[in-house]
Amino acid sequence: MRGPGWQLCKQLITRRVHSSSFALKEVELTSVRYPDLKRGPFGRLTDSDVTHFRRLLGAERVITEDLDGYNTDWLRSVRGASQLVLRPRSTEEVSAVLRHCHERRLAVCPQGGNTGLVGGSVPVFDEVVLSTSLMNKIIDLDTNSGALVCEAGCVLETADTYLAERGFMMPLDLGAKGSCQIGGNVSTNAGGLRLVRYGGLHGTVLGLEAVLANGDVLDCMSTMKKDNTGYDLKHLLIGSEGTLGVVTKVAISCPRRPACVNLVMLAVRSFEDVLSTYQFAQSQLGEILSSIEFMDGASQECVVNNLNMSHPLPGHPFYMVVETSGSRDTHDEEKLSLFMEEAMQRELVTDGVLATDVGQIKSLWQFRERIAEALLGDGYCFKYDISLPLNAFYEVVLEMRRKLGDSVVTCCGYGHIGDGNIHLNMTTRDFDAAVLSKIEPSLYEWTAQHGGSISAEHGLGLKKRNFIGYSKSPSAVALMQQLKAMLDPHGILNPHKVLPDN
């Protein structure tokens, strides 16, 4: 379906192409958001390039028609003009593709499940899309250590289902788990719902394989949890958003699957009580606490109104979701029930719903996981992912409400209270440049002043690349640019992403 945001997508790119040739004759970025962005000094795709790729991959894996899904991001806010999608099945094929692109200076946009939220996973101009979706094999699981080895295109939920059948689980859980791919998760350093328990990908990725811009294969594969031999190069690729290399294989440490999972949704009257409840949960639930999420009333109203869902605890200003995972069902359920009762007795919580079976748990999680989807029902969504000290965590929402007033439909906040990551969202019926000018860069200035980061887990992509200075020093950015120039001297890998325009 084409929602209200689709019109913006059509406005982002104007292109004119001669039907007899694959050469892109003109691409003009017309979005008011990026008025000065210019196509880099890259080669132009020709018929001979396409013929070469067809010989390399086979005609069925070289796509030149119906590319809207590859060119448009999930939020319908960024649209590219790629004329070619390549779907390799192996590291060797990725290497051959990139070697040719390097020689021809053809820009490349690596793409996994295309669930990114900062414009990092779609072309900006006419980049060749390199899709990893066919590289989806699970290679091995060491049932002694829990080390899973899989290809980059393996879907997160598919891997978790495979692991569940063997008593393990992925340490990463995202709302987009049914579509996102592990290579993309690693490339964007995805955070997710259970980071508070299992940590981030910099801690759980044991090894990886990637192809560099010139086609060289970087083999950093290892399933060892301890390897102190020289520079740990895999960390350069984790979170680099496809600008330094294309991840093709991953080894990740997977914990044992808990025997029992319980979940409670809580209604809270103030954000101060949210913080007190969070501290109380840490002290009372300790080792079985696996996730603790926060949602404000505005986000829940959006879910109810736009997705036609019936809320179990309607009409409260704040909500929390607390999940426990452990090995003793009765013990864990009693511990969570006692926590909820005591929180109510202390008047930290005004109401709550406890879920103990899989169906109930999945139902309650929907009110957290489907917020992003619900916000799109308003029209256009200005989406920001930031980290802040907890004493300033919700103040940013109030600041934006004061600044934007009735120029927006919804202004809400939700996210991972356990790791200081708030998702701030403002919606309008259509894209509104005046609203954008009120948000940026003042939001980033406010975040920096309060000691936060302008991107907690979504990355920088296209949308935030020029604001990196609010979170990183000039010397750090300069070193990043030097690394980029060394590993990708022609700048062909995911151009116009992560690093600021020169």
Coordinates of C-alpha atoms in Angstrom, one line a residue:
M1 CA 0.0 0.0 0.0
R2 CA 1.1 3.6 -0.6
G3 CA 0.5 5.7 2.5
P4 CA 0.6 9.4 2.9
G5 CA 4.4 9.4 3.0
W6 CA 4.6 8.1 -0.5
Q7 CA 4.3 11.5 -2.1
L8 CA 7.5 12.6 -0.4
C9 CA 9.3 9.5 -1.8
K10 CA 8.2 10.6 -5.3
Q11 CA 9.6 14.1 -4.7
L12 CA 13.0 13.0 -3.4
I13 CA 14.3 11.9 -6.7
T14 CA 13.7 13.2 -10.2
R15 CA 15.4 11.1 -13.0
R16 CA 15.4 10.9 -16.8
V17 CA 16.8 7.8 -18.5
H18 CA 17.1 6.9 -22.2
S19 CA 15.2 3.6 -22.5
S20 CA 17.8 2.2 -24.9
S21 CA 20.6 2.4 -22.4
F22 CA 21.4 1.6 -18.8
A23 CA 23.4 4.8 -18.5
L24 CA 21.8 7.2 -16.0
K25 CA 21.6 10.5 -17.8
E26 CA 20.4 12.7 -15.0
V27 CA 19.7 12.4 -11.3
E28 CA 18.6 15.4 -9.3
L29 CA 18.0 15.2 -5.6
T30 CA 15.1 17.6 -5.0
S31 CA 14.3 17.0 -1.4
V32 CA 14.4 20.1 0.7
R33 CA 16.2 18.0 3.3
Y34 CA 19.3 17.5 1.2
P35 CA 19.5 20.5 -1.2
D36 CA 23.3 20.5 -1.5
L37 CA 23.9 16.8 -1.9
K38 CA 25.7 16.0 -5.1
R39 CA 26.4 12.7 -6.8
G40 CA 30.0 11.6 -6.3
P41 CA 32.6 11.2 -9.1
F42 CA 31.5 7.6 -9.8
G43 CA 31.3 5.6 -13.0
R44 CA 28.1 5.3 -15.0
L45 CA 26.4 2.0 -15.4
T46 CA 26.5 0.7 -19.0
D47 CA 25.0 -2.2 -20.9
S48 CA 28.4 -3.9 -20.9
D49 CA 28.4 -3.8 -17.0
V50 CA 25.1 -5.4 -16.9
T51 CA 26.2 -8.1 -19.4
H52 CA 29.2 -8.8 -17.2
F53 CA 27.1 -9.2 -14.1
R54 CA 24.7 -11.5 -15.9
R55 CA 27.6 -13.7 -17.0
L56 CA 28.9 -13.7 -13.4
L57 CA 25.6 -14.3 -11.5
G58 CA 23.1 -15.5 -14.1
A59 CA 20.4 -13.4 -15.6
E60 CA 17.8 -14.3 -12.9
R61 CA 19.9 -12.7 -10.2
V62 CA 20.5 -9.5 -12.1
I63 CA 17.4 -7.3 -11.7
T64 CA 16.7 -4.3 -13.8
E65 CA 13.0 -3.8 -13.4
D66 CA 10.5 -3.2 -10.6
L67 CA 13.1 -1.8 -8.2
D68 CA 10.8 0.3 -6.0
G69 CA 11.2 -2.0 -3.0
Y70 CA 15.0 -1.8 -3.2
N71 CA 15.1 2.0 -3.8
T72 CA 12.7 3.0 -1.0
D73 CA 13.3 2.8 2.7
W74 CA 10.9 1.2 5.2
L75 CA 9.8 4.6 6.5
R76 CA 9.0 5.8 2.9
S77 CA 11.2 8.9 3.6
V78 CA 14.2 8.3 1.3
R79 CA 14.1 7.0 -2.2
G80 CA 17.0 6.3 -4.6
A81 CA 17.3 5.8 -8.3
S82 CA 19.2 2.6 -8.7
Q83 CA 18.7 0.8 -12.0
L84 CA 20.4 -2.5 -11.0
V85 CA 20.1 -5.0 -8.2
L86 CA 22.6 -7.8 -7.9
R87 CA 21.8 -10.9 -5.7
P88 CA 25.0 -13.0 -5.1
R89 CA 24.8 -16.3 -3.4
S90 CA 28.4 -16.6 -2.0
T91 CA 31.3 -14.6 -0.7
E92 CA 33.2 -15.4 -3.9
E93 CA 30.4 -13.8 -6.0
V94 CA 30.4 -10.7 -3.8
S95 CA 34.1 -10.5 -4.2
A96 CA 33.9 -10.7 -8.0
V97 CA 31.1 -8.0 -8.1
L98 CA 33.0 -5.6 -5.9
R99 CA 36.2 -6.1 -7.8
H100 CA 34.5 -5.1 -11.0
C101 CA 32.8 -2.1 -9.3
H102 CA 36.1 -1.0 -7.9
E103 CA 37.8 -1.1 -11.3
R104 CA 34.9 0.7 -12.9
R105 CA 34.3 3.0 -9.9
L106 CA 30.7 2.1 -9.8
A107 CA 29.1 3.1 -6.5
V108 CA 27.5 0.2 -4.5
C109 CA 24.7 0.2 -1.8
P110 CA 24.9 -3.0 0.3
Q111 CA 21.4 -4.0 1.4
G112 CA 20.0 -6.6 3.8
G113 CA 16.4 -6.6 4.9
N114 CA 16.1 -2.9 4.2
T115 CA 14.6 -2.2 7.7
G116 CA 17.0 0.7 8.5
L117 CA 15.6 3.9 9.8
V118 CA 18.2 6.5 8.9
G119 CA 18.4 6.1 5.1
G120 CA 21.5 3.9 5.2
S121 CA 20.1 0.9 3.4
V122 CA 18.9 2.4 0.1
P123 CA 20.7 4.2 -2.7
V124 CA 20.9 8.0 -2.7
F125 CA 21.5 8.3 -6.4
D126 CA 22.1 5.5 -8.9
E127 CA 24.2 3.1 -6.8
V128 CA 24.2 -0.5 -7.7
V129 CA 22.2 -2.4 -5.0
L130 CA 24.1 -5.4 -3.7
S131 CA 21.4 -7.6 -1.9
T132 CA 22.5 -10.3 0.5
S133 CA 19.1 -11.9 0.7
L134 CA 20.2 -15.1 -1.1
M135 CA 23.2 -15.6 1.2
N136 CA 20.9 -17.0 4.0
K137 CA 22.5 -20.3 5.1
I138 CA 23.0 -21.4 8.7
I139 CA 26.4 -23.0 8.5
D140 CA 27.1 -24.4 12.0
L141 CA 26.1 -24.4 15.6
D142 CA 28.6 -25.5 18.3
T143 CA 26.2 -26.9 21.0
N144 CA 29.0 -26.8 23.5
S145 CA 29.8 -23.1 23.3
G146 CA 26.6 -21.8 21.6
A147 CA 28.6 -20.3 18.7
L148 CA 26.4 -19.9 15.6
V149 CA 28.0 -19.4 12.2
C150 CA 25.7 -18.1 9.4
E151 CA 25.7 -16.1 6.2
A152 CA 24.9 -12.4 6.3
G153 CA 21.5 -12.8 4.6
C154 CA 20.0 -15.1 7.3
V155 CA 16.9 -13.5 8.7
L156 CA 17.1 -12.8 12.5
E157 CA 13.8 -14.7 13.2
T158 CA 14.8 -17.6 11.1
A159 CA 18.1 -18.0 13.0
D160 CA 16.3 -17.7 16.3
T161 CA 13.8 -20.4 15.3
Y162 CA 16.7 -22.7 14.3
L163 CA 18.4 -22.0 17.7
A164 CA 15.1 -22.6 19.6
E165 CA 14.9 -26.1 18.3
R166 CA 18.3 -26.7 19.7
G167 CA 17.9 -25.0 23.1
F168 CA 19.6 -21.7 22.3
M169 CA 18.5 -18.2 21.4
M170 CA 19.8 -15.2 19.5
P171 CA 21.0 -12.5 22.0
L172 CA 19.4 -9.9 19.7
D173 CA 15.7 -9.2 19.5
L174 CA 14.1 -6.5 17.3
G175 CA 10.7 -5.6 16.2
A176 CA 11.9 -6.1 12.6
K177 CA 13.1 -9.6 13.4
G178 CA 10.9 -11.2 10.7
S179 CA 12.7 -9.1 7.9
C180 CA 16.0 -7.9 9.1
Q181 CA 19.1 -9.8 8.3
I182 CA 22.0 -10.7 10.6
G183 CA 24.6 -9.0 8.3
G184 CA 22.6 -5.8 8.4
N185 CA 22.2 -6.1 12.2
V186 CA 26.0 -6.4 12.5
S187 CA 26.7 -3.6 10.0
T188 CA 24.4 -1.2 11.9
N189 CA 25.3 -2.5 15.4
A190 CA 21.7 -3.0 16.1
G191 CA 20.7 -2.8 19.8
G192 CA 17.3 -4.2 20.4
L193 CA 15.0 -5.2 23.3
R194 CA 17.3 -7.4 25.4
L195 CA 20.6 -5.5 25.4
V196 CA 20.2 -4.9 29.1
R197 CA 20.6 -8.7 29.6
Y198 CA 22.8 -9.9 26.8
G199 CA 24.8 -6.9 25.8
G200 CA 25.5 -5.4 22.4
L201 CA 26.9 -6.9 19.2
H202 CA 30.4 -5.7 19.9
G203 CA 30.3 -8.2 22.8
T204 CA 28.4 -11.1 21.2
V205 CA 29.9 -11.2 17.7
L206 CA 32.9 -13.6 17.8
G207 CA 34.0 -13.3 14.3
L208 CA 33.0 -12.2 10.8
E209 CA 34.0 -12.3 7.2
A210 CA 33.7 -9.3 4.9
V211 CA 34.5 -8.3 1.4
L212 CA 36.4 -5.0 1.0
A213 CA 35.8 -2.4 -1.7
N214 CA 38.4 -3.8 -4.0
G215 CA 37.1 -7.4 -3.8
D216 CA 39.6 -8.6 -1.2
V217 CA 38.1 -11.0 1.4
L218 CA 38.8 -10.1 5.0
D219 CA 38.7 -13.3 7.0
C220 CA 38.1 -12.5 10.7
M221 CA 36.1 -15.6 11.4
S222 CA 36.5 -17.1 14.8
T223 CA 34.2 -18.9 17.2
M224 CA 36.5 -18.3 20.2
K225 CA 35.3 -16.0 22.9
K226 CA 38.9 -15.1 23.7
D227 CA 41.4 -14.1 21.0
N228 CA 43.9 -11.5 22.0
T229 CA 46.1 -11.6 18.9
G230 CA 46.7 -8.1 17.5
Y231 CA 44.1 -5.6 16.4
D232 CA 40.5 -6.8 16.6
L233 CA 39.5 -5.8 13.1
K234 CA 35.9 -7.1 13.2
H235 CA 35.0 -4.1 15.4
L236 CA 35.8 -1.8 12.5
L237 CA 33.0 -3.5 10.5
I238 CA 30.5 -3.7 13.3
G239 CA 28.5 -0.5 13.0
S240 CA 30.2 0.8 9.9
E241 CA 26.9 0.6 7.9
G242 CA 28.5 -1.0 4.8
T243 CA 30.9 1.9 4.2
L244 CA 34.1 -0.1 4.9
G245 CA 33.1 -3.6 3.7
V246 CA 30.3 -5.9 3.0
V247 CA 29.7 -8.5 5.8
T248 CA 29.2 -11.9 4.3
K249 CA 29.5 -14.3 7.3
V250 CA 29.0 -13.9 11.0
A251 CA 29.9 -16.0 14.1
I252 CA 27.8 -15.0 17.1
S253 CA 27.7 -16.2 20.7
C254 CA 24.2 -17.4 21.5
P255 CA 23.0 -18.0 25.1
R256 CA 21.0 -21.0 26.2
R257 CA 17.3 -20.4 25.8
P258 CA 15.6 -19.8 29.1
A259 CA 13.2 -22.4 30.3
C260 CA 10.6 -19.9 31.3
V261 CA 9.7 -16.3 30.2
N262 CA 7.3 -14.0 32.0
L263 CA 6.2 -10.5 31.2
V264 CA 4.3 -7.7 32.9
M265 CA 2.9 -4.5 31.5
L266 CA 2.7 -1.7 34.1
A267 CA 0.8 1.6 34.2
V268 CA 2.7 4.5 35.8
R269 CA 1.6 8.0 36.7
S270 CA 4.8 10.0 36.2
F271 CA 8.3 9.6 34.7
E272 CA 9.8 10.0 38.2
D273 CA 7.9 6.8 39.1
V274 CA 9.2 5.2 35.9
L275 CA 12.7 5.7 37.1
S276 CA 11.9 4.5 40.6
T277 CA 10.2 1.4 39.2
Y278 CA 13.2 0.7 37.0
Q279 CA 15.5 0.9 40.0
F280 CA 13.2 -1.3 42.0
A281 CA 13.0 -3.9 39.2
Q282 CA 16.8 -4.1 39.1
S283 CA 17.0 -4.7 42.8
Q284 CA 14.1 -7.2 43.0
L285 CA 14.5 -9.2 39.8
G286 CA 18.2 -9.1 39.5
E287 CA 19.5 -12.1 37.5
I288 CA 16.3 -12.9 35.8
L289 CA 15.6 -9.4 34.4
S290 CA 15.9 -9.7 30.6
S291 CA 14.2 -6.6 29.3
I292 CA 12.7 -3.4 30.6
E293 CA 11.0 -1.0 28.2
F294 CA 9.3 2.3 28.5
M295 CA 6.4 3.9 26.5
D296 CA 4.5 7.1 27.0
G297 CA 0.8 7.4 26.7
A298 CA 0.9 9.2 23.4
S299 CA 2.7 6.3 21.8
Q300 CA 0.1 3.9 23.1
E301 CA -2.8 6.1 21.9
C302 CA -1.2 6.0 18.4
V303 CA -1.1 2.2 18.5
V304 CA -4.7 1.9 19.6
N305 CA -6.0 4.5 17.1
N306 CA -4.0 3.6 14.1
L307 CA -3.8 -0.2 14.4
N308 CA -7.3 -0.7 15.9
M309 CA -5.9 -2.5 18.9
S310 CA -7.6 -2.8 22.3
H311 CA -5.2 -1.7 25.1
P312 CA -5.2 -3.8 28.3
L313 CA -4.5 -0.7 30.5
P314 CA -6.0 2.3 28.7
G315 CA -5.7 5.9 29.7
H316 CA -2.4 6.1 31.6
P317 CA 0.4 8.7 31.0
F318 CA 3.3 6.2 31.1
Y319 CA 3.8 2.4 30.7
M320 CA 6.6 -0.1 31.2
V321 CA 7.1 -3.6 30.0
V322 CA 9.3 -5.8 32.2
E323 CA 10.4 -9.3 31.0
T324 CA 12.1 -12.0 33.0
S325 CA 13.9 -15.1 31.7
G326 CA 15.0 -17.9 33.9
S327 CA 15.2 -21.6 34.6
R328 CA 12.5 -22.1 37.3
D329 CA 9.0 -21.3 36.1
T330 CA 7.2 -21.2 39.4
H331 CA 10.0 -19.3 41.1
D332 CA 10.3 -16.7 38.4
E333 CA 6.5 -16.1 38.1
E334 CA 6.2 -15.7 41.9
K335 CA 9.2 -13.3 41.9
L336 CA 7.6 -11.2 39.2
S337 CA 4.2 -11.2 40.8
L338 CA 5.7 -10.1 44.1
F339 CA 7.6 -7.3 42.4
M340 CA 4.4 -6.1 40.8
E341 CA 2.5 -6.2 44.1
E342 CA 5.2 -4.4 46.1
A343 CA 5.5 -1.8 43.3
M344 CA 1.8 -1.1 43.7
Q345 CA 2.0 -1.0 47.4
R346 CA 4.7 1.6 47.2
E347 CA 2.5 3.5 44.8
L348 CA 5.1 3.4 42.0
V349 CA 2.7 1.6 39.8
T350 CA -1.0 2.2 39.4
D351 CA -2.0 -1.0 37.5
G352 CA -0.5 -4.0 35.8
V353 CA -1.1 -7.1 33.6
L354 CA 0.9 -10.2 34.0
A355 CA 1.5 -12.6 31.1
T356 CA 2.9 -16.1 31.6
D357 CA 2.1 -18.0 28.4
V358 CA 3.5 -17.5 24.9
G359 CA 0.3 -16.1 23.4
Q360 CA -0.2 -13.5 26.2
I361 CA 3.4 -12.5 26.1
K362 CA 3.4 -12.0 22.3
S363 CA 0.2 -10.0 22.6
L364 CA 1.6 -7.6 25.2
W365 CA 4.8 -7.1 23.3
Q366 CA 2.8 -5.9 20.3
F367 CA 2.1 -2.6 22.1
R368 CA 5.8 -1.9 22.2
E369 CA 7.0 -3.5 19.0
R370 CA 4.4 -2.0 16.7
I371 CA 4.7 1.6 17.7
A372 CA 6.9 2.5 14.7
E373 CA 4.3 0.9 12.4
A374 CA 1.5 2.8 14.1
L375 CA 3.2 6.2 13.8
L376 CA 3.3 5.8 10.0
G377 CA -0.5 5.8 10.1
D378 CA -0.4 9.5 11.0
G379 CA 1.4 10.4 7.7
Y380 CA 5.0 11.4 7.8
C381 CA 7.2 10.4 10.8
F382 CA 10.3 12.4 12.0
K383 CA 12.1 9.6 13.8
Y384 CA 15.0 10.1 16.2
D385 CA 17.0 7.6 18.1
I386 CA 19.1 9.1 20.9
S387 CA 20.7 8.1 24.2
L388 CA 20.5 10.3 27.2
P389 CA 21.3 10.2 30.9
L390 CA 18.1 9.0 32.7
N391 CA 17.6 12.3 34.5
A392 CA 17.1 13.9 31.1
F393 CA 15.5 10.9 29.4
Y394 CA 11.9 12.1 29.0
E395 CA 12.7 15.9 29.2
V396 CA 13.6 15.8 25.5
V397 CA 10.0 14.8 24.6
L398 CA 8.6 17.7 26.7
E399 CA 11.2 20.1 25.0
M400 CA 10.0 19.0 21.6
R401 CA 6.4 19.4 22.5
R402 CA 7.0 22.9 23.7
K403 CA 8.9 23.8 20.5
L404 CA 6.5 22.2 18.0
G405 CA 3.1 22.7 19.6
D406 CA 0.2 21.9 17.4
S407 CA 2.3 21.8 14.2
V408 CA 2.6 18.0 14.7
V409 CA 0.0 15.3 15.1
T410 CA 1.9 13.2 17.6
C411 CA 5.0 13.8 19.7
C412 CA 5.9 10.7 21.7
G413 CA 8.8 8.9 23.3
Y414 CA 9.5 5.2 24.0
G415 CA 12.4 2.9 24.2
H416 CA 15.0 1.1 26.2
I417 CA 15.0 2.6 29.7
G418 CA 17.5 -0.1 30.7
D419 CA 20.3 1.3 28.5
G420 CA 19.3 5.0 28.2
N421 CA 18.0 4.8 24.6
I422 CA 14.9 6.8 23.8
H423 CA 13.1 6.8 20.5
L424 CA 11.6 10.3 19.9
N425 CA 9.0 10.6 17.2
M426 CA 7.0 13.5 15.8
T427 CA 4.4 13.0 13.1
T428 CA 2.7 15.3 10.5
R429 CA 0.1 14.5 7.9
D430 CA 2.7 15.2 5.1
F431 CA 6.4 16.1 5.1
D432 CA 6.8 19.6 6.5
A433 CA 10.1 21.4 6.0
A434 CA 9.1 24.0 8.6
V435 CA 8.8 21.3 11.3
L436 CA 12.1 19.8 10.3
S437 CA 13.8 23.1 10.7
K438 CA 12.5 23.4 14.2
I439 CA 13.8 19.9 15.1
E440 CA 17.3 19.9 13.5
P441 CA 19.8 20.8 14.5
S442 CA 18.4 22.1 17.9
L443 CA 17.6 18.5 19.0
Y444 CA 21.2 17.4 18.4
E445 CA 22.4 20.5 20.2
W446 CA 20.2 19.7 23.2
T447 CA 21.3 16.1 23.2
A448 CA 25.0 17.1 23.2
Q449 CA 24.5 19.6 25.9
H450 CA 23.0 16.8 28.1
G451 CA 25.8 14.4 27.5
G452 CA 23.9 12.1 25.1
S453 CA 24.5 10.6 21.7
I454 CA 22.6 11.6 18.6
S455 CA 22.3 7.9 17.6
A456 CA 22.0 5.2 20.2
E457 CA 21.4 2.2 17.9
H458 CA 20.1 3.1 14.5
G459 CA 23.3 4.5 13.1
L460 CA 23.9 7.7 11.1
G461 CA 23.1 6.6 7.6
L462 CA 22.2 9.4 5.2
K463 CA 20.0 11.4 7.6
K464 CA 22.5 12.1 10.4
R465 CA 25.9 12.0 8.7
N466 CA 26.4 15.7 8.8
F467 CA 25.6 15.8 12.5
I468 CA 28.2 13.4 13.7
G469 CA 30.2 16.3 15.2
Y470 CA 27.6 16.5 18.0
S471 CA 28.7 13.1 19.3
K472 CA 32.3 12.7 18.0
S473 CA 35.3 14.9 18.3
P474 CA 36.9 16.4 15.1
S475 CA 40.0 14.2 15.7
A476 CA 37.8 11.1 15.8
V477 CA 35.9 12.0 12.7
A478 CA 39.2 12.7 10.9
L479 CA 40.5 9.3 11.8
M480 CA 37.3 7.7 10.5
Q481 CA 37.7 9.5 7.2
Q482 CA 41.3 8.3 7.0
L483 CA 40.2 4.7 7.6
K484 CA 37.5 5.1 4.9
A485 CA 40.0 6.4 2.4
M486 CA 42.4 3.6 3.2
L487 CA 39.9 0.7 2.9
D488 CA 37.8 2.3 0.1
P489 CA 40.0 4.7 -1.8
H490 CA 37.4 5.3 -4.5
G491 CA 34.6 5.8 -1.9
I492 CA 32.3 3.4 -3.8
L493 CA 30.8 1.6 -0.7
N494 CA 27.6 3.1 0.5
P495 CA 28.5 6.7 -0.5
H496 CA 26.8 9.7 1.2
K497 CA 26.4 7.7 4.4
V498 CA 27.9 7.9 8.0
L499 CA 30.6 10.4 7.4
P500 CA 29.9 14.1 6.8
D501 CA 30.0 15.8 3.4
N502 CA 33.4 17.3 2.6

